[in-house]
Amino acid sequence: MLAEDPAIAEQGITVVCLERGLVLYGEVESPHRREEILRRVAERFPRVPITSDIGVIRTQAPSQVEELP
């Protein structure tokens, strides 16, 4: 569903079905994108509890130079 939705097109999310509901794992590029994914999954499965373990990765260039030893 997430990969085929043209507005989301997200392939990096793993969905696991457990006795207590769905757990979503992965990383996305913004908090807004994470919330949109959770909203769409909740719309599709309105009676199923959903737990999110979706992290937000940094998409901007580093602001400092990394110094290696």
XYZ file of C-alpha atoms in Angstrom:
69
model
C 0.000 0.000 0.000
C 2.749 2.490 0.925
C 4.897 1.667 -2.093
C 2.014 1.849 -4.572
C 0.516 5.116 -3.314
C 1.898 7.822 -5.654
C 1.798 10.451 -2.887
C 3.878 8.270 -0.536
C 5.843 5.806 -2.727
C 7.674 4.591 0.380
C 9.571 1.304 0.148
C 11.675 1.629 3.284
C 8.972 0.873 5.841
C 8.530 -2.610 7.275
C 5.118 -3.482 8.681
C 4.880 -6.329 11.180
C 1.535 -7.746 12.277
C 1.554 -8.833 15.909
C -1.254 -9.961 18.202
C -1.443 -6.455 19.653
C -1.605 -4.698 16.268
C 0.719 -3.352 13.583
C 4.266 -2.135 14.187
C 5.900 0.067 11.541
C 9.719 0.159 11.327
C 12.042 2.184 9.127
C 13.357 5.656 8.466
C 11.910 8.598 6.562
C 13.193 12.032 5.621
C 10.852 14.206 7.729
C 8.435 14.150 10.663
C 5.681 15.233 8.247
C 6.282 12.172 6.064
C 6.179 9.886 9.118
C 2.854 11.401 10.215
C 1.408 11.039 6.707
C 2.393 7.356 6.614
C 0.832 6.741 10.023
C -2.333 8.600 9.010
C -2.766 6.532 5.845
C -2.167 3.225 7.629
C -4.668 4.222 10.347
C -7.241 5.096 7.651
C -6.719 1.715 5.973
C -6.895 -0.256 9.259
C -9.137 1.855 11.534
C -9.688 -0.776 14.234
C -6.086 -1.976 14.488
C -3.692 -0.463 17.057
C -0.592 0.954 15.358
C 2.834 1.404 16.918
C 5.463 3.487 15.159
C 9.176 2.839 15.288
C 9.814 5.093 12.288
C 12.846 7.320 12.694
C 13.659 10.545 10.893
C 17.014 10.675 9.114
C 18.978 13.859 8.524
C 18.686 14.988 4.919
C 20.701 18.218 5.062
C 24.426 18.425 4.632
C 26.409 18.436 7.892
C 27.019 21.875 9.355
C 30.455 20.932 10.733
C 33.490 19.253 9.273
C 34.090 15.772 10.629
C 37.683 15.397 11.791
C 39.140 11.907 11.633
C 42.074 10.833 13.801
